[in-house]
């Protein structure tokens, strides 16, 4: 598949995770996925969305009631029909670029030999062994995935030799150089404010080094880290003396791996390197699961069935089998309770567990096809046994009868949790905010587990967005014919087909202060919980505040490429999401952006002066007309601050005063903008900082002397980037004024030939502001200029009543609107001025569009983990040790499962309560009035929440914290209550 053949509209977000090279290789791969129960279809769904060449699904079995608990492409009408045949048509609709076929006969060697990757799910140990042996001998990548109730297993064998082309998938690290010493080894010192992110044994190349130019062509050099700002390289004693400049850039290194063949290897228990941990607190448990899964195979082979749900007799039999395996392996950490629980739930089939293991397995398929990312080497076990009910003294244990099949679509779930638990799920009322990638996966899981699918149960889902083509690659509920529809409506319709009993209402509202009239106290009080599937921190913080205010649990998750996280918030037990925290990333100084950029990110972030003439309406959302400028407009300008307001208003005034009358006027304007920005400005900068004068710059950005700046005076016909800029800028300018533009470059060149470009002479009276303080004070001190612009615009008279300017809203995914054409050209022209390597359209769109890389595998895994925490909430767990917050990185099989932080406790004091130690609660009310947050204290000495005055619940809400009055007496004044206003 050539790069031009990649459907970038469809795969746009995934391309930022995998890259074009990996996508091309994947596009030629043929994948076989055997077993079309819940886990198999989850793997197939993710692999088809990823865009491999072909997927063949195989299953000899027919659909049963228990399959409907997790197989989202089977309907009740499919019962008794082949699972693969029923699933094929649905999977084929996911991606028109992938050929999907079904195979309903047994696996055989001739069939296997056609594929590059083979995945087995719901398979016997005998089948795993012979298929694994054949694949290993024929260089076919082999994956086994399996789930049993709340437990899961994953195994990979990619052969004797497998090359990993990119272990992490992260962008290569780079660092600006301050000095390189002559020595053996030479020492490289990086700029003081930047440092480096290099590690030992990494290899780097050098570019732009002046003086010691031998390094620029030396090739990859292995380094050793000395400190945050220095590292050693090769022998530089014979090199020239270092003068200045240069960049060190990491060179990605491939790695060769070798895999063992045997699917069940007891020696693995003594070789921890072959077991990838998903929870560091469960190492002995997961080693025991290795024995437990093999014992399950032995049990099935002997008895012709799986252990019955909640059968104590079967559990004892399985424990004995696993103990014998433990003895044979001389394994001293055998945990019989884990095997017993495995037996009691092994007949279960749970959608959330399949979503998590299916996401991981599909990511391994992608690695096997492309060589991208570090594959699993080689076993992984997972369990969520904390989801089971806590057995307290006097509690009734789940029985075989309670977990027996009922010819219900929830039989696979009832086998684990019992029928009473299922009834609880069906009656719950949940609020899902967001119907994008995670939202679609959550809704799928909600439908399968029966959340809100009974009398009194309900799901409300809200999302403001409509469906775009780029969504289809990971938001699997949507199809091509849904493009343009509202996400919440299309998603609700899709999951009601999966489970016709779903009670779901779609909204198109943003959850924010403006919608508090819709999502009121009454609304939240009717809920059992909230799920957040949002793509920005601000929205998460607001929704978290609502959950704190109304004491509702919240499930939260997010992804960034192969990385993902989940968070569970339980009232009065765990810490809440909390306020937005600083990102930790250093802000780029304005003087760096405006005058001294040194990397492509700087040229893409800067807002050139003429942008105001092109995108002014993205600030105002109004189109200037004959009528006077509205009060709302001035309010928006005031919100920008004086610095940006002056720039915007200057742009507006210039746009109104110098209106083009025709297409040639637009081309002339674009040509003059090019001259001003990329020639005259650079000439002036070089005049103020000549090459032989400047040694360093008093800006906090890395120093770059004047030799790095050069004027580009090449003619337009021979410079593609120059013409790209003029064509894009002229067309955008024409669109604002309703003038018909043109892409025809021959005609544009004829117009350019007739344009007179005035000569420019630099002057010494121009001041270049070297620090952020100088740059901003220029605007803040010029309040008179701002007022003068306001006066001019308020009095401005249009030439006619019909004159209007057309707003241009930035849209990065439309390749025909000139928006990205303009940004790429403007950025790369500026990069040429400063000798910065240019960026292609793909990278420019990522940076300028602030695109969040995304892939379906991570999304599925995160949604599965969120729903496992939902199980715990429904169980009513009150021990914080049973809940899990998670962070995962599927690129390198990195998992962190951690106990949530407890709700913080504070102490306050009062003389009247000096010896009482009375427990109290503090309640918070968020009243969004003029941007203020009002905190109200309500002290309930010795009382429960239920004893609140009836008139107060509308304005009071419990924070997830408890306060204790200590013996020390109070002080005077507010300073003795520092917690007020800081409550989460």
PDB file of N, CA, C and O in Angstrom, residues 9 62 195 207 231 259 282 378 433 482 495 498 565 622 642 661 663 695 700 767 779 791 827 881 917:
ATOM      1  N   UNK A   9      -8.293  10.405   5.545  1.00  0.00           N
ATOM      2  CA  UNK A   9      -9.498  10.922   6.188  1.00  0.00           C
ATOM      3  C   UNK A   9     -10.016   9.931   7.222  1.00  0.00           C
ATOM      4  O   UNK A   9     -10.430  10.312   8.317  1.00  0.00           O
ATOM      5  N   UNK A  62     -22.580 -22.752  17.069  1.00  0.00           N
ATOM      6  CA  UNK A  62     -23.787 -21.964  16.832  1.00  0.00           C
ATOM      7  C   UNK A  62     -24.085 -21.082  18.048  1.00  0.00           C
ATOM      8  O   UNK A  62     -23.668 -21.381  19.178  1.00  0.00           O
ATOM      9  N   UNK A 195      17.803  21.076  28.416  1.00  0.00           N
ATOM     10  CA  UNK A 195      18.289  19.767  28.810  1.00  0.00           C
ATOM     11  C   UNK A 195      18.045  18.746  27.712  1.00  0.00           C
ATOM     12  O   UNK A 195      17.871  19.074  26.548  1.00  0.00           O
ATOM     13  N   UNK A 207      23.262  17.495  13.577  1.00  0.00           N
ATOM     14  CA  UNK A 207      23.012  18.338  12.399  1.00  0.00           C
ATOM     15  C   UNK A 207      23.183  19.795  12.803  1.00  0.00           C
ATOM     16  O   UNK A 207      22.949  20.160  13.960  1.00  0.00           O
ATOM     17  N   UNK A 231      25.985  14.674  27.953  1.00  0.00           N
ATOM     18  CA  UNK A 231      26.196  13.265  27.661  1.00  0.00           C
ATOM     19  C   UNK A 231      27.501  13.124  26.887  1.00  0.00           C
ATOM     20  O   UNK A 231      28.004  14.091  26.287  1.00  0.00           O
ATOM     21  N   UNK A 259      11.026 -16.032  20.513  1.00  0.00           N
ATOM     22  CA  UNK A 259       9.922 -16.488  21.347  1.00  0.00           C
ATOM     23  C   UNK A 259       9.992 -18.002  21.534  1.00  0.00           C
ATOM     24  O   UNK A 259      10.416 -18.736  20.639  1.00  0.00           O
ATOM     25  N   UNK A 282      -0.394  -8.697  42.507  1.00  0.00           N
ATOM     26  CA  UNK A 282      -1.018  -9.997  42.270  1.00  0.00           C
ATOM     27  C   UNK A 282      -0.071 -10.989  41.592  1.00  0.00           C
ATOM     28  O   UNK A 282      -0.506 -11.879  40.875  1.00  0.00           O
ATOM     29  N   UNK A 378       5.955 -13.385  27.255  1.00  0.00           N
ATOM     30  CA  UNK A 378       5.028 -13.970  26.302  1.00  0.00           C
ATOM     31  C   UNK A 378       3.659 -14.227  26.922  1.00  0.00           C
ATOM     32  O   UNK A 378       2.683 -14.362  26.232  1.00  0.00           O
ATOM     33  N   UNK A 433     -21.683  11.056  29.638  1.00  0.00           N
ATOM     34  CA  UNK A 433     -21.337  12.326  29.001  1.00  0.00           C
ATOM     35  C   UNK A 433     -20.258  12.062  27.967  1.00  0.00           C
ATOM     36  O   UNK A 433     -19.108  11.778  28.299  1.00  0.00           O
ATOM     37  N   UNK A 482     -24.022   7.310   8.506  1.00  0.00           N
ATOM     38  CA  UNK A 482     -24.327   8.125   9.687  1.00  0.00           C
ATOM     39  C   UNK A 482     -23.607   9.464   9.680  1.00  0.00           C
ATOM     40  O   UNK A 482     -23.853  10.299  10.563  1.00  0.00           O
ATOM     41  N   UNK A 495     -27.075   0.854  19.858  1.00  0.00           N
ATOM     42  CA  UNK A 495     -27.056  -0.067  21.001  1.00  0.00           C
ATOM     43  C   UNK A 495     -28.447  -0.634  21.290  1.00  0.00           C
ATOM     44  O   UNK A 495     -28.567  -1.728  21.858  1.00  0.00           O
ATOM     45  N   UNK A 498     -28.518  -3.780  19.573  1.00  0.00           N
ATOM     46  CA  UNK A 498     -27.800  -4.823  20.302  1.00  0.00           C
ATOM     47  C   UNK A 498     -28.654  -5.403  21.415  1.00  0.00           C
ATOM     48  O   UNK A 498     -28.624  -6.610  21.668  1.00  0.00           O
ATOM     49  N   UNK A 565      -6.056   5.751  30.680  1.00  0.00           N
ATOM     50  CA  UNK A 565      -6.199   5.756  32.139  1.00  0.00           C
ATOM     51  C   UNK A 565      -7.662   5.626  32.511  1.00  0.00           C
ATOM     52  O   UNK A 565      -8.555   5.948  31.715  1.00  0.00           O
ATOM     53  N   UNK A 622     -18.793  36.715  15.067  1.00  0.00           N
ATOM     54  CA  UNK A 622     -19.742  37.644  14.481  1.00  0.00           C
ATOM     55  C   UNK A 622     -19.199  38.102  13.136  1.00  0.00           C
ATOM     56  O   UNK A 622     -17.999  38.139  12.918  1.00  0.00           O
ATOM     57  N   UNK A 642      -5.813  42.872  26.971  1.00  0.00           N
ATOM     58  CA  UNK A 642      -5.419  44.001  26.127  1.00  0.00           C
ATOM     59  C   UNK A 642      -4.486  43.599  24.992  1.00  0.00           C
ATOM     60  O   UNK A 642      -4.590  44.099  23.884  1.00  0.00           O
ATOM     61  N   UNK A 661     -11.512  44.378  -4.000  1.00  0.00           N
ATOM     62  CA  UNK A 661     -12.656  44.489  -4.890  1.00  0.00           C
ATOM     63  C   UNK A 661     -12.742  43.371  -5.900  1.00  0.00           C
ATOM     64  O   UNK A 661     -13.768  43.208  -6.564  1.00  0.00           O
ATOM     65  N   UNK A 663     -10.577  39.386  -7.399  1.00  0.00           N
ATOM     66  CA  UNK A 663      -9.619  38.320  -7.156  1.00  0.00           C
ATOM     67  C   UNK A 663      -8.176  38.796  -7.297  1.00  0.00           C
ATOM     68  O   UNK A 663      -7.336  38.460  -6.453  1.00  0.00           O
ATOM     69  N   UNK A 695      26.045  37.231  19.700  1.00  0.00           N
ATOM     70  CA  UNK A 695      26.603  35.983  20.197  1.00  0.00           C
ATOM     71  C   UNK A 695      25.573  35.195  20.982  1.00  0.00           C
ATOM     72  O   UNK A 695      25.628  33.981  21.025  1.00  0.00           O
ATOM     73  N   UNK A 700      14.749  33.708  27.003  1.00  0.00           N
ATOM     74  CA  UNK A 700      14.889  32.465  27.749  1.00  0.00           C
ATOM     75  C   UNK A 700      14.889  31.247  26.849  1.00  0.00           C
ATOM     76  O   UNK A 700      15.103  30.143  27.301  1.00  0.00           O
ATOM     77  N   UNK A 767      12.614  48.966  17.198  1.00  0.00           N
ATOM     78  CA  UNK A 767      13.048  48.244  18.391  1.00  0.00           C
ATOM     79  C   UNK A 767      12.519  46.815  18.339  1.00  0.00           C
ATOM     80  O   UNK A 767      11.328  46.586  18.147  1.00  0.00           O
ATOM     81  N   UNK A 779       1.999  46.480  24.810  1.00  0.00           N
ATOM     82  CA  UNK A 779       0.558  46.546  24.624  1.00  0.00           C
ATOM     83  C   UNK A 779      -0.146  47.043  25.876  1.00  0.00           C
ATOM     84  O   UNK A 779      -1.054  47.848  25.814  1.00  0.00           O
ATOM     85  N   UNK A 791     -12.981  53.344  19.393  1.00  0.00           N
ATOM     86  CA  UNK A 791     -13.716  54.500  18.882  1.00  0.00           C
ATOM     87  C   UNK A 791     -13.888  54.421  17.372  1.00  0.00           C
ATOM     88  O   UNK A 791     -14.980  54.645  16.841  1.00  0.00           O
ATOM     89  N   UNK A 827       4.022  28.073   8.082  1.00  0.00           N
ATOM     90  CA  UNK A 827       4.974  27.497   9.037  1.00  0.00           C
ATOM     91  C   UNK A 827       6.292  27.157   8.368  1.00  0.00           C
ATOM     92  O   UNK A 827       7.370  27.455   8.897  1.00  0.00           O
ATOM     93  N   UNK A 881      -9.655  -0.670  49.092  1.00  0.00           N
ATOM     94  CA  UNK A 881      -8.659  -1.579  48.526  1.00  0.00           C
ATOM     95  C   UNK A 881      -9.226  -2.436  47.403  1.00  0.00           C
ATOM     96  O   UNK A 881      -8.474  -3.059  46.651  1.00  0.00           O
ATOM     97  N   UNK A 917     -14.434  16.202  69.935  1.00  0.00           N
ATOM     98  CA  UNK A 917     -14.022  15.410  68.762  1.00  0.00           C
ATOM     99  C   UNK A 917     -15.235  15.068  67.890  1.00  0.00           C
ATOM    100  O   UNK A 917     -15.344  13.973  67.358  1.00  0.00           O
TER     101      UNK A 917
END
